Coordinates of C-alpha atoms in Angstrom, one line a residue:
Chain A
M11 CA 81.3 110.2 79.2
K12 CA 84.8 111.0 77.8
V13 CA 86.4 108.7 75.3
I14 CA 90.2 108.6 75.7
T15 CA 92.6 106.8 73.4
T16 CA 96.0 107.6 75.0
K17 CA 97.6 106.6 78.3
S18 CA 98.9 110.1 79.0
E19 CA 95.5 111.7 78.4
L20 CA 93.8 109.2 80.7
R21 CA 96.4 109.8 83.4
S22 CA 96.0 113.5 83.3
S23 CA 92.2 113.3 83.2
L24 CA 92.3 111.2 86.4
Q25 CA 94.9 113.3 88.2
S26 CA 92.4 115.8 89.7
S27 CA 90.0 113.0 90.8
R28 CA 93.0 111.3 92.6
T29 CA 94.1 114.5 94.3
D30 CA 90.5 115.0 95.5
R31 CA 90.7 111.5 96.9
K32 CA 87.7 110.3 94.8
R33 CA 87.4 106.5 94.6
I34 CA 88.2 105.3 91.1
G35 CA 86.4 102.1 89.9
F36 CA 87.8 100.2 86.9
V37 CA 86.1 97.8 84.6
P38 CA 88.5 96.3 82.1
T39 CA 86.8 94.7 79.1
M40 CA 87.5 93.5 75.5
G41 CA 84.4 95.3 74.3
Y42 CA 81.3 94.0 72.5
L43 CA 79.5 94.7 75.7
H44 CA 76.7 92.7 77.2
E45 CA 74.7 92.8 80.4
G46 CA 77.6 91.0 82.2
H47 CA 79.9 94.0 81.6
I48 CA 77.1 96.4 82.5
S49 CA 76.6 94.6 85.8
L50 CA 80.2 95.3 86.6
V51 CA 79.7 99.0 85.8
K52 CA 76.6 99.1 88.1
Q53 CA 78.6 97.5 90.9
A54 CA 81.4 100.0 90.4
K55 CA 79.0 102.9 90.5
L56 CA 77.6 101.7 93.8
E57 CA 81.1 101.7 95.4
C58 CA 83.1 104.4 93.6
D59 CA 83.0 108.1 92.6
I60 CA 84.5 107.7 89.1
V61 CA 84.1 104.7 86.8
V62 CA 86.7 104.0 84.1
M63 CA 86.0 101.2 81.5
S64 CA 88.7 100.0 79.1
I65 CA 87.9 98.4 75.8
F66 CA 91.0 96.7 74.4
V67 CA 91.2 93.4 72.6
N68 CA 94.6 92.3 73.9
P69 CA 96.6 90.4 71.3
L70 CA 99.0 89.1 74.0
Q71 CA 96.4 86.8 75.5
F72 CA 95.4 85.1 72.2
G73 CA 97.4 82.1 70.9
P74 CA 98.5 82.0 67.3
N75 CA 95.6 79.8 66.3
E76 CA 93.0 81.6 68.3
D77 CA 90.2 84.0 67.4
L78 CA 91.9 87.4 67.8
N79 CA 90.9 88.6 64.3
R80 CA 87.4 87.1 64.6
Y81 CA 86.8 88.5 68.1
P82 CA 83.6 90.6 67.8
R83 CA 84.0 94.4 67.8
D84 CA 81.4 97.2 67.6
F85 CA 82.9 100.3 69.2
E86 CA 80.0 102.6 68.4
R87 CA 77.4 100.3 70.1
D88 CA 79.8 99.9 73.0
C89 CA 80.1 103.6 73.4
E90 CA 76.3 104.0 73.7
L91 CA 76.0 101.1 76.2
A92 CA 78.9 102.4 78.3
K93 CA 77.5 105.9 78.4
K94 CA 74.0 104.7 79.3
A95 CA 75.5 102.6 82.1
G96 CA 77.2 105.7 83.5
V97 CA 80.8 105.1 82.6
D98 CA 82.8 108.4 83.2
Y99 CA 85.9 107.6 81.1
L100 CA 86.0 105.0 78.3
F101 CA 89.6 104.1 77.6
H102 CA 90.0 102.7 74.1
P103 CA 93.7 102.5 73.1
D104 CA 94.9 100.9 69.9
V105 CA 97.5 98.1 70.0
S106 CA 100.4 100.5 69.3
E107 CA 99.4 102.7 72.2
M108 CA 99.4 99.7 74.6
Y109 CA 102.5 98.1 73.1
P110 CA 104.5 101.0 71.5
S111 CA 107.8 99.2 71.3
Q112 CA 109.0 95.7 71.5
S113 CA 107.8 94.7 74.9
L114 CA 110.2 92.3 76.7
T115 CA 108.4 92.1 80.0
Y116 CA 105.9 89.5 81.2
V117 CA 104.0 89.0 84.4
R118 CA 103.6 85.3 85.1
V119 CA 101.5 83.7 87.8
G120 CA 102.4 80.1 88.5
Q121 CA 100.4 77.1 89.5
I122 CA 96.9 78.6 89.2
T123 CA 97.5 79.2 85.5
E124 CA 98.4 75.6 84.8
K125 CA 94.9 74.1 84.9
L126 CA 91.6 74.7 82.9
C127 CA 92.0 77.5 80.3
G128 CA 95.7 77.8 81.2
A129 CA 96.3 74.2 80.1
S130 CA 94.1 74.7 76.9
R131 CA 95.5 78.1 76.0
P132 CA 99.3 78.2 76.7
G133 CA 100.5 81.7 77.4
H134 CA 96.9 83.1 77.7
F135 CA 97.2 84.0 81.4
D136 CA 100.7 85.5 80.9
G137 CA 99.0 87.9 78.4
V138 CA 96.1 88.5 80.8
A139 CA 98.3 89.2 83.8
T140 CA 100.6 91.4 81.8
V141 CA 97.9 93.6 80.3
V142 CA 96.0 93.8 83.5
T143 CA 99.1 94.9 85.3
K144 CA 99.7 97.6 82.7
L145 CA 96.0 98.8 82.9
F146 CA 96.3 98.9 86.7
Q147 CA 99.4 101.1 86.3
I148 CA 97.7 103.4 83.9
V149 CA 94.3 103.8 85.6
Q150 CA 95.6 103.2 89.2
P151 CA 92.1 102.3 90.4
D152 CA 90.9 101.8 94.0
R153 CA 88.7 98.9 92.9
A154 CA 88.6 96.8 89.8
Y155 CA 85.6 94.6 88.7
F156 CA 85.8 91.2 87.1
G157 CA 83.1 88.7 86.2
L158 CA 83.2 85.3 87.7
K159 CA 82.4 83.7 84.3
D160 CA 86.2 83.8 84.0
A161 CA 86.6 82.4 87.5
Q162 CA 90.2 81.3 86.8
Q163 CA 91.0 84.8 85.6
V164 CA 89.7 86.2 88.9
A165 CA 91.8 83.8 90.9
V166 CA 94.9 84.7 88.8
I167 CA 94.4 88.4 89.1
E168 CA 93.7 88.2 92.9
Q169 CA 96.9 86.2 93.4
M170 CA 98.9 88.6 91.2
V171 CA 97.6 91.7 93.0
L172 CA 98.5 90.0 96.4
D173 CA 101.9 88.9 95.2
L174 CA 102.9 92.2 93.6
D175 CA 101.4 94.4 96.2
I176 CA 99.3 96.3 93.6
P177 CA 97.2 98.7 95.6
V178 CA 93.8 97.8 94.2
T179 CA 90.8 95.8 95.6
I180 CA 89.5 93.1 93.2
V181 CA 85.7 92.8 93.2
P182 CA 84.5 89.5 91.7
C183 CA 81.0 89.8 90.4
E184 CA 78.3 87.1 89.7
I185 CA 77.8 85.6 86.3
V186 CA 75.0 87.2 84.3
R187 CA 72.9 84.7 82.3
E188 CA 70.3 85.0 79.6
S189 CA 66.8 84.0 80.7
D190 CA 67.4 80.5 79.3
G191 CA 70.5 80.1 81.5
L192 CA 73.3 80.7 78.9
A193 CA 76.2 82.6 80.5
L194 CA 76.6 85.9 78.7
S195 CA 79.6 86.1 76.5
S196 CA 80.7 88.3 73.6
R197 CA 81.3 85.1 71.6
N198 CA 77.6 84.0 71.9
V199 CA 76.9 86.1 68.8
F200 CA 78.6 83.4 66.8
L201 CA 76.3 80.6 67.9
T202 CA 73.6 79.3 65.4
P203 CA 70.2 78.9 67.0
E204 CA 70.8 75.2 67.2
Q205 CA 74.2 75.6 68.8
H206 CA 72.7 78.1 71.3
Q207 CA 70.0 75.6 72.2
Q208 CA 72.4 72.8 72.8
A209 CA 74.8 75.1 74.7
L210 CA 72.1 75.4 77.4
I211 CA 73.4 72.0 78.6
L212 CA 76.4 73.9 80.2
S213 CA 74.5 75.9 82.7
K214 CA 72.0 73.1 83.2
S215 CA 74.5 70.4 83.9
L216 CA 76.5 72.7 86.2
Q217 CA 73.4 73.7 88.2
M218 CA 72.4 70.0 88.4
A219 CA 75.8 69.1 89.7
K220 CA 75.7 71.8 92.3
D221 CA 72.3 70.6 93.5
K222 CA 73.4 67.0 93.7
L223 CA 76.5 68.1 95.6
A224 CA 74.2 70.0 98.1
S225 CA 72.2 66.8 98.4
H226 CA 75.3 64.7 99.0
L227 CA 74.7 62.6 96.0
F228 CA 78.4 62.4 94.9
E229 CA 81.1 60.3 96.6
S230 CA 84.1 62.1 95.0
T231 CA 84.9 65.2 93.0
D232 CA 85.7 62.9 90.0
Q233 CA 82.1 61.8 90.1
V234 CA 81.1 65.5 89.9
S235 CA 83.1 66.0 86.7
Q236 CA 82.0 62.7 85.2
F237 CA 78.4 63.6 85.8
V238 CA 78.8 67.0 84.0
I239 CA 80.7 65.3 81.1
Q240 CA 77.9 62.7 80.6
Q241 CA 75.3 65.5 80.6
I242 CA 77.2 67.5 78.0
Q243 CA 77.8 64.5 75.8
T244 CA 74.0 64.2 75.3
Q245 CA 74.3 67.2 73.0
S246 CA 75.5 66.2 69.5
L247 CA 77.3 69.5 68.7
A248 CA 79.2 69.8 71.9
E249 CA 83.0 69.1 71.8
I250 CA 84.4 69.1 75.3
D251 CA 87.7 71.0 75.8
Y252 CA 87.7 70.4 79.6
V253 CA 85.4 69.6 82.5
D254 CA 87.1 69.8 85.9
T255 CA 86.3 70.2 89.6
L256 CA 89.0 72.0 91.6
Q257 CA 89.5 73.8 94.8
Y258 CA 88.8 77.5 94.5
P259 CA 90.7 79.9 94.3
S260 CA 93.9 77.8 94.5
L261 CA 92.8 75.5 91.6
E262 CA 94.5 72.6 93.4
S263 CA 93.1 69.1 93.2
P264 CA 90.4 68.9 95.9
N265 CA 90.9 66.9 99.0
S266 CA 87.2 66.4 99.7
L267 CA 83.7 67.3 98.6
T268 CA 83.5 69.9 101.4
D269 CA 86.3 72.1 100.0
D270 CA 85.3 75.3 98.3
L271 CA 84.9 74.0 94.8
L272 CA 84.9 75.3 91.2
I273 CA 83.2 73.2 88.6
A274 CA 84.4 74.6 85.3
V275 CA 83.8 73.6 81.7
A276 CA 85.0 74.7 78.3
V277 CA 83.1 73.3 75.3
R278 CA 83.2 74.0 71.6
F279 CA 80.1 74.4 69.5
G280 CA 81.4 74.6 65.9
S281 CA 84.3 77.1 66.0
T282 CA 83.0 78.9 69.1
R283 CA 84.5 78.0 72.4
L284 CA 82.3 78.7 75.5
I285 CA 83.2 78.5 79.1
D286 CA 81.0 78.4 82.2
N287 CA 81.3 77.4 85.8
V288 CA 79.6 77.2 89.2
L289 CA 81.2 77.9 92.6
V290 CA 80.2 75.8 95.5
R291 CA 81.5 77.4 98.7
H292 CA 81.3 75.5 101.9
N293 CA 83.7 77.5 104.0
N294 CA 82.6 81.0 103.2
K295 CA 79.3 82.1 101.7
E296 CA 77.3 80.2 99.1
C297 CA 77.5 81.8 95.7
Chain B
M21 CA 113.4 110.2 109.9
K22 CA 110.7 107.6 110.5
V23 CA 111.6 103.9 110.4
I24 CA 108.7 101.8 109.1
T25 CA 108.5 98.1 108.9
T26 CA 105.1 97.4 107.4
K27 CA 103.7 98.1 104.0
S28 CA 100.4 99.3 105.4
E29 CA 102.1 101.9 107.7
L30 CA 104.3 103.1 104.9
R31 CA 101.3 103.5 102.6
S32 CA 99.3 105.5 105.2
S33 CA 102.3 107.6 106.1
L34 CA 102.8 108.6 102.4
Q35 CA 99.0 109.2 101.8
S36 CA 99.0 112.8 102.9
S37 CA 102.2 113.6 100.9
R38 CA 100.5 112.2 97.8
T39 CA 97.3 114.1 98.3
D40 CA 99.4 117.3 98.7
R41 CA 101.1 116.4 95.4
K42 CA 104.5 116.3 97.0
R43 CA 107.1 114.6 94.8
I44 CA 108.2 111.3 96.3
G45 CA 111.7 110.1 95.6
F46 CA 112.6 106.5 96.2
V47 CA 116.0 104.9 96.8
P48 CA 115.7 101.0 97.0
T49 CA 118.8 99.4 98.7
M50 CA 119.9 96.2 100.3
G51 CA 121.5 98.2 103.1
Y52 CA 125.1 98.2 104.4
L53 CA 125.1 101.7 103.1
H54 CA 128.1 103.5 101.5
E55 CA 128.7 106.7 99.7
G56 CA 127.1 105.3 96.5
H57 CA 123.8 104.9 98.2
I58 CA 124.2 108.3 99.9
S59 CA 124.7 109.9 96.4
L60 CA 121.3 108.5 95.4
V61 CA 119.7 110.1 98.4
K62 CA 121.4 113.4 97.6
Q63 CA 120.1 113.4 94.0
A64 CA 116.6 112.5 95.3
K65 CA 116.7 115.4 97.7
L66 CA 117.5 117.8 94.9
E67 CA 114.6 116.6 92.8
C68 CA 111.8 115.6 95.3
D69 CA 110.0 116.7 98.4
I70 CA 110.0 113.4 100.3
V71 CA 112.7 110.7 100.2
V72 CA 111.9 107.1 101.0
M73 CA 114.7 104.6 101.3
S74 CA 114.1 100.9 101.5
I75 CA 116.6 98.4 103.1
F76 CA 115.6 94.9 102.2
V77 CA 118.0 92.0 101.4
N78 CA 115.7 90.3 98.8
P79 CA 116.1 86.5 99.0
L80 CA 114.4 86.1 95.6
Q81 CA 117.4 87.6 93.8
F82 CA 120.0 85.3 95.3
G83 CA 120.7 81.9 93.8
P84 CA 120.9 78.8 96.1
N85 CA 124.7 78.9 96.1
E86 CA 125.0 82.6 96.5
D87 CA 125.8 84.9 99.4
L88 CA 122.4 85.7 100.8
N89 CA 123.3 84.7 104.4
R90 CA 126.7 86.3 104.2
Y91 CA 125.5 89.5 102.7
P92 CA 126.6 92.3 105.1
R93 CA 124.0 93.9 107.4
D94 CA 124.3 96.6 110.0
F95 CA 120.9 98.3 110.5
E96 CA 121.9 100.6 113.3
R97 CA 124.7 102.1 111.3
D98 CA 122.5 102.3 108.2
C99 CA 119.9 104.2 110.2
E100 CA 122.4 106.8 111.2
L101 CA 123.7 107.2 107.7
A102 CA 120.2 107.5 106.2
K103 CA 119.1 110.0 108.8
K104 CA 122.2 112.1 108.3
A105 CA 121.7 112.0 104.5
G106 CA 118.2 113.4 104.9
V107 CA 116.0 110.3 104.3
D108 CA 112.4 111.0 105.5
Y109 CA 111.1 107.4 105.6
L110 CA 113.3 104.3 106.0
F111 CA 111.3 101.2 105.0
H112 CA 112.8 98.1 106.6
P113 CA 110.4 95.2 106.2
D114 CA 111.4 91.6 107.1
V115 CA 111.1 88.8 104.6
S116 CA 107.6 87.7 105.9
E117 CA 106.3 91.2 105.4
M118 CA 107.5 91.3 101.8
Y119 CA 106.5 87.7 101.0
P120 CA 103.7 86.9 103.5
S121 CA 102.3 83.9 101.7
Q122 CA 103.6 81.6 99.0
S123 CA 104.2 84.0 96.2
L124 CA 103.3 82.6 92.7
T125 CA 104.0 85.7 90.6
Y126 CA 107.2 86.7 88.8
V127 CA 107.9 89.7 86.7
R128 CA 110.3 88.6 83.9
V129 CA 112.2 90.9 81.5
G130 CA 113.5 89.0 78.5
Q131 CA 116.6 89.5 76.3
I132 CA 118.4 92.2 78.4
T133 CA 118.5 89.7 81.3
E134 CA 120.3 87.0 79.3
K135 CA 123.7 88.5 79.2
L136 CA 126.4 89.5 81.9
C137 CA 125.0 88.9 85.4
G138 CA 121.8 87.4 84.0
A139 CA 123.9 84.6 82.5
S140 CA 126.1 84.2 85.6
R141 CA 123.2 84.3 88.0
P142 CA 120.1 82.5 86.6
G143 CA 116.9 83.9 88.0
H144 CA 118.7 86.9 89.6
F145 CA 116.9 89.5 87.5
D146 CA 113.5 87.8 87.9
G147 CA 114.0 88.4 91.6
V148 CA 115.1 92.0 91.0
A149 CA 112.3 92.8 88.7
T150 CA 109.7 91.2 91.0
V151 CA 110.8 92.9 94.2
V152 CA 111.3 96.3 92.5
T153 CA 107.8 96.0 91.0
K154 CA 106.5 95.3 94.5
L155 CA 108.4 98.2 96.1
F156 CA 107.1 100.5 93.4
Q157 CA 103.5 99.4 94.2
I158 CA 104.1 100.0 97.9
V159 CA 105.9 103.3 97.7
Q160 CA 104.4 104.6 94.4
P161 CA 107.3 107.1 93.9
D162 CA 107.5 109.8 91.3
R163 CA 111.2 109.1 90.8
A164 CA 113.4 106.2 91.7
Y165 CA 117.2 106.3 91.9
F166 CA 119.5 103.5 90.9
G167 CA 123.3 103.4 90.7
L168 CA 125.0 102.7 87.4
K169 CA 127.4 100.2 89.0
D170 CA 124.6 97.8 88.3
A171 CA 124.2 99.1 84.8
Q172 CA 122.4 96.0 83.7
Q173 CA 119.9 96.3 86.5
V174 CA 119.2 99.9 85.4
A175 CA 118.6 98.7 81.9
V176 CA 116.3 96.0 83.1
I177 CA 114.3 98.3 85.4
E178 CA 114.0 100.9 82.7
Q179 CA 112.7 98.4 80.2
M180 CA 110.3 96.9 82.8
V181 CA 108.9 100.3 83.8
L182 CA 108.3 101.1 80.1
D183 CA 106.7 97.8 79.3
L184 CA 104.4 97.7 82.3
D185 CA 103.5 101.4 82.2
I186 CA 104.6 101.9 85.8
P187 CA 104.2 105.6 86.5
V188 CA 107.7 106.3 87.8
T189 CA 110.8 108.0 86.3
I190 CA 114.0 106.0 86.7
V191 CA 117.0 108.2 87.5
P192 CA 120.3 106.4 86.8
C193 CA 123.2 107.9 88.9
E194 CA 126.9 107.8 88.4
I195 CA 129.2 105.2 90.0
V196 CA 130.8 106.4 93.2
R197 CA 134.4 105.2 93.7
E198 CA 136.9 105.2 96.4
S199 CA 139.8 107.6 95.9
D200 CA 141.9 104.7 94.6
G201 CA 139.2 103.9 91.9
L202 CA 137.5 100.9 93.4
A203 CA 133.7 101.1 92.8
L204 CA 131.9 101.3 96.1
S205 CA 130.1 98.1 97.0
S206 CA 128.7 96.6 100.2
R207 CA 130.7 93.5 99.4
N208 CA 134.1 95.4 99.4
V209 CA 134.2 94.9 103.2
F210 CA 135.0 91.2 102.5
L211 CA 138.2 92.0 100.6
T212 CA 141.6 91.5 102.3
P213 CA 144.0 94.4 101.8
E214 CA 145.8 92.4 99.1
Q215 CA 142.6 91.5 97.3
H216 CA 141.5 95.2 97.5
Q217 CA 144.8 96.3 95.9
Q218 CA 144.6 93.8 93.1
A219 CA 140.9 94.7 92.5
L220 CA 142.0 98.2 91.5
I221 CA 142.7 96.6 88.1
L222 CA 139.0 96.6 87.4
S223 CA 138.5 100.4 87.3
K224 CA 141.9 100.9 85.9
S225 CA 141.5 98.5 83.0
L226 CA 138.0 99.8 82.2
Q227 CA 139.2 103.4 82.2
M228 CA 142.2 102.5 80.0
A229 CA 139.8 100.7 77.6
K230 CA 137.6 103.8 77.5
D231 CA 140.6 106.1 76.8
K232 CA 141.8 103.8 74.0
L233 CA 138.4 103.7 72.5
A234 CA 138.3 107.5 72.5
S235 CA 141.7 107.5 70.8
H236 CA 140.4 105.0 68.1
L237 CA 143.0 102.4 69.2
F238 CA 140.6 99.4 68.9
E239 CA 139.4 97.8 65.7
S240 CA 136.5 95.8 67.1
T241 CA 134.5 95.5 70.4
D242 CA 136.1 92.0 70.8
Q243 CA 139.5 93.8 71.0
V244 CA 138.1 96.0 73.8
S245 CA 137.0 93.0 75.9
Q246 CA 140.3 91.1 75.1
F247 CA 142.3 94.1 76.3
V248 CA 140.4 94.3 79.6
I249 CA 140.7 90.5 80.1
Q250 CA 144.5 90.7 79.6
Q251 CA 144.8 93.6 82.0
I252 CA 142.8 91.7 84.7
Q253 CA 144.8 88.6 84.2
T254 CA 147.9 90.4 85.3
Q255 CA 146.5 90.1 88.9
S256 CA 147.1 86.7 90.4
L257 CA 144.0 86.7 92.7
A258 CA 141.5 87.7 90.0
E259 CA 139.2 85.0 88.7
I260 CA 137.2 86.4 85.8
D261 CA 133.4 85.6 85.7
Y262 CA 132.8 87.7 82.6
V263 CA 134.2 90.6 80.6
D264 CA 131.9 91.9 77.8
T265 CA 131.4 94.9 75.6
L266 CA 127.7 95.3 74.6
Q267 CA 125.3 98.0 73.3
Y268 CA 123.7 99.9 76.0
P269 CA 120.9 99.8 77.2
S270 CA 119.7 97.0 74.9
L271 CA 122.7 94.7 75.8
E272 CA 122.7 93.4 72.2
S273 CA 126.0 92.6 70.5
P274 CA 127.4 95.8 69.2
N275 CA 127.4 96.5 65.4
S276 CA 130.3 99.0 65.6
L277 CA 132.7 100.8 67.9
T278 CA 130.5 103.9 67.6
D279 CA 127.5 102.4 69.3
D280 CA 126.7 103.4 72.8
L281 CA 128.8 100.8 74.6
L282 CA 128.9 99.2 78.0
I283 CA 132.1 97.5 79.0
A284 CA 131.2 95.4 82.0
V285 CA 133.2 93.0 84.2
A286 CA 132.5 90.6 87.0
V287 CA 135.5 89.2 88.8
R288 CA 136.0 87.1 91.9
F289 CA 138.7 87.8 94.5
G290 CA 138.5 84.8 96.8
S291 CA 134.9 84.3 97.6
T292 CA 133.9 87.9 96.9
R293 CA 132.5 88.7 93.5
L294 CA 132.9 92.3 92.3
I295 CA 131.3 94.0 89.3
D296 CA 132.3 97.2 87.6
N297 CA 131.7 98.9 84.2
V298 CA 132.1 102.0 82.1
L299 CA 129.6 103.5 79.7
V300 CA 130.9 105.0 76.5
R301 CA 128.2 107.1 74.9
H302 CA 128.7 108.2 71.3
N303 CA 125.1 109.1 70.5
N304 CA 124.0 111.0 73.6
K305 CA 126.2 112.5 76.2
E306 CA 129.5 111.2 77.4
C307 CA 129.2 109.6 80.9

């Protein structure tokens, strides 16, 4: 595995692979890797000849009062995990390499970014769309891998790639969970044992809602969200940011319980904000 | 010359050139070609192995009260001119090919877009930046050629390419003028002989201002603009949209007469809006 810190070196390293028409798979991350990230690398290795992972904590997608400085980092450990997973190129630019001058350009995706995390975190998805566009221009991958824990991010990136004609195939990958059900997240490291225990309500309530939906026990999508809220409120340390049930991937308000639905939650435990979701597909495959 | 109307066909046509590492030059246009466009093709042919021209009147960059429907079109004539100039691929998509679904994504460049045509035509440069990003993703050129008649557009595209790390070199090309000095524009066809005659004041006043600048006859950049305004106002049919003297390419207010300066004008003659400019470089080369 080659660690690369500059855009120009990454481009020239990938040039020969591109000329040889090797398929380049790309896994963009903010580091502090866990099995969720590794599952993306595994999928990329199945489908591509070369796997590029980026590790870059992107300041542009953090709000002024968010946890940019506190976001966990351990590059040495990440290197070992990436190497073991079979990453070929680990791109690890610093902020001045990614934003060398005063950047004036934003990529903005409308509508889809207005709900859920987009409503809670103004500007967040402008930062995501902009940095992902930049990374796509630098790496020029054939396929790029994103975890569905950030289901809204996947929807935003897919819309952006479609709208801007970026020549990359987006591959959404299943959420990876701990054995107790907690969705893997770099931020889980901040949870106390008690917070971790109470946070299990997220996956549990979402799975219960999905099961009840399958058994036709809801009369409206509002009831779905209300059910999840009530479940989460049984946990004393949980502070709900949002719980919502929306069409996926448009994130429009659902017309009926038989739409493809995303049930998504964001909940704080102390100063740690967790997100989780389930997808309930009626029109394509069941996730 | 091959005429291509779909993104997928253009991509597959260019695939083998790319694998052979041929340099691809790209000339994006809105058609109704004139010698200005042809000069871009000539420059591209000097520097590249393959030349792609696009002809697409982009609705996204026209405001609701602007001349989208009236914009001149003559595809048959354009084909002949492009072929004669040596274009290899002429990309001529229709609107539904470029915007097949409801597009939600914009590329927005800040600051530089707030002055001159950006102030007169709200949203114009969002439309330009977005369609040029799309075309760059479709063609993936090594070099792209833009005329300096749209000097602000060149500055916006250069900033965007830098900020988004788009792997293309922007080549700004000199304004081409009729023998009487009028800057070539597809819209010149709408001028009556009398309007055309009066419109010569644009190039004339800009050149006079440049000469006076070189002779140190101005005390401030405001005096430069005022001089050009007074000259233009001698013509009865001229309605000034703007005249401004700004730093180039930042388009910030100048600090002194020794900055690199753009003197830019937009003037209506009847219902036809013309733009023109001169660049006065002190810090690099003289244009």
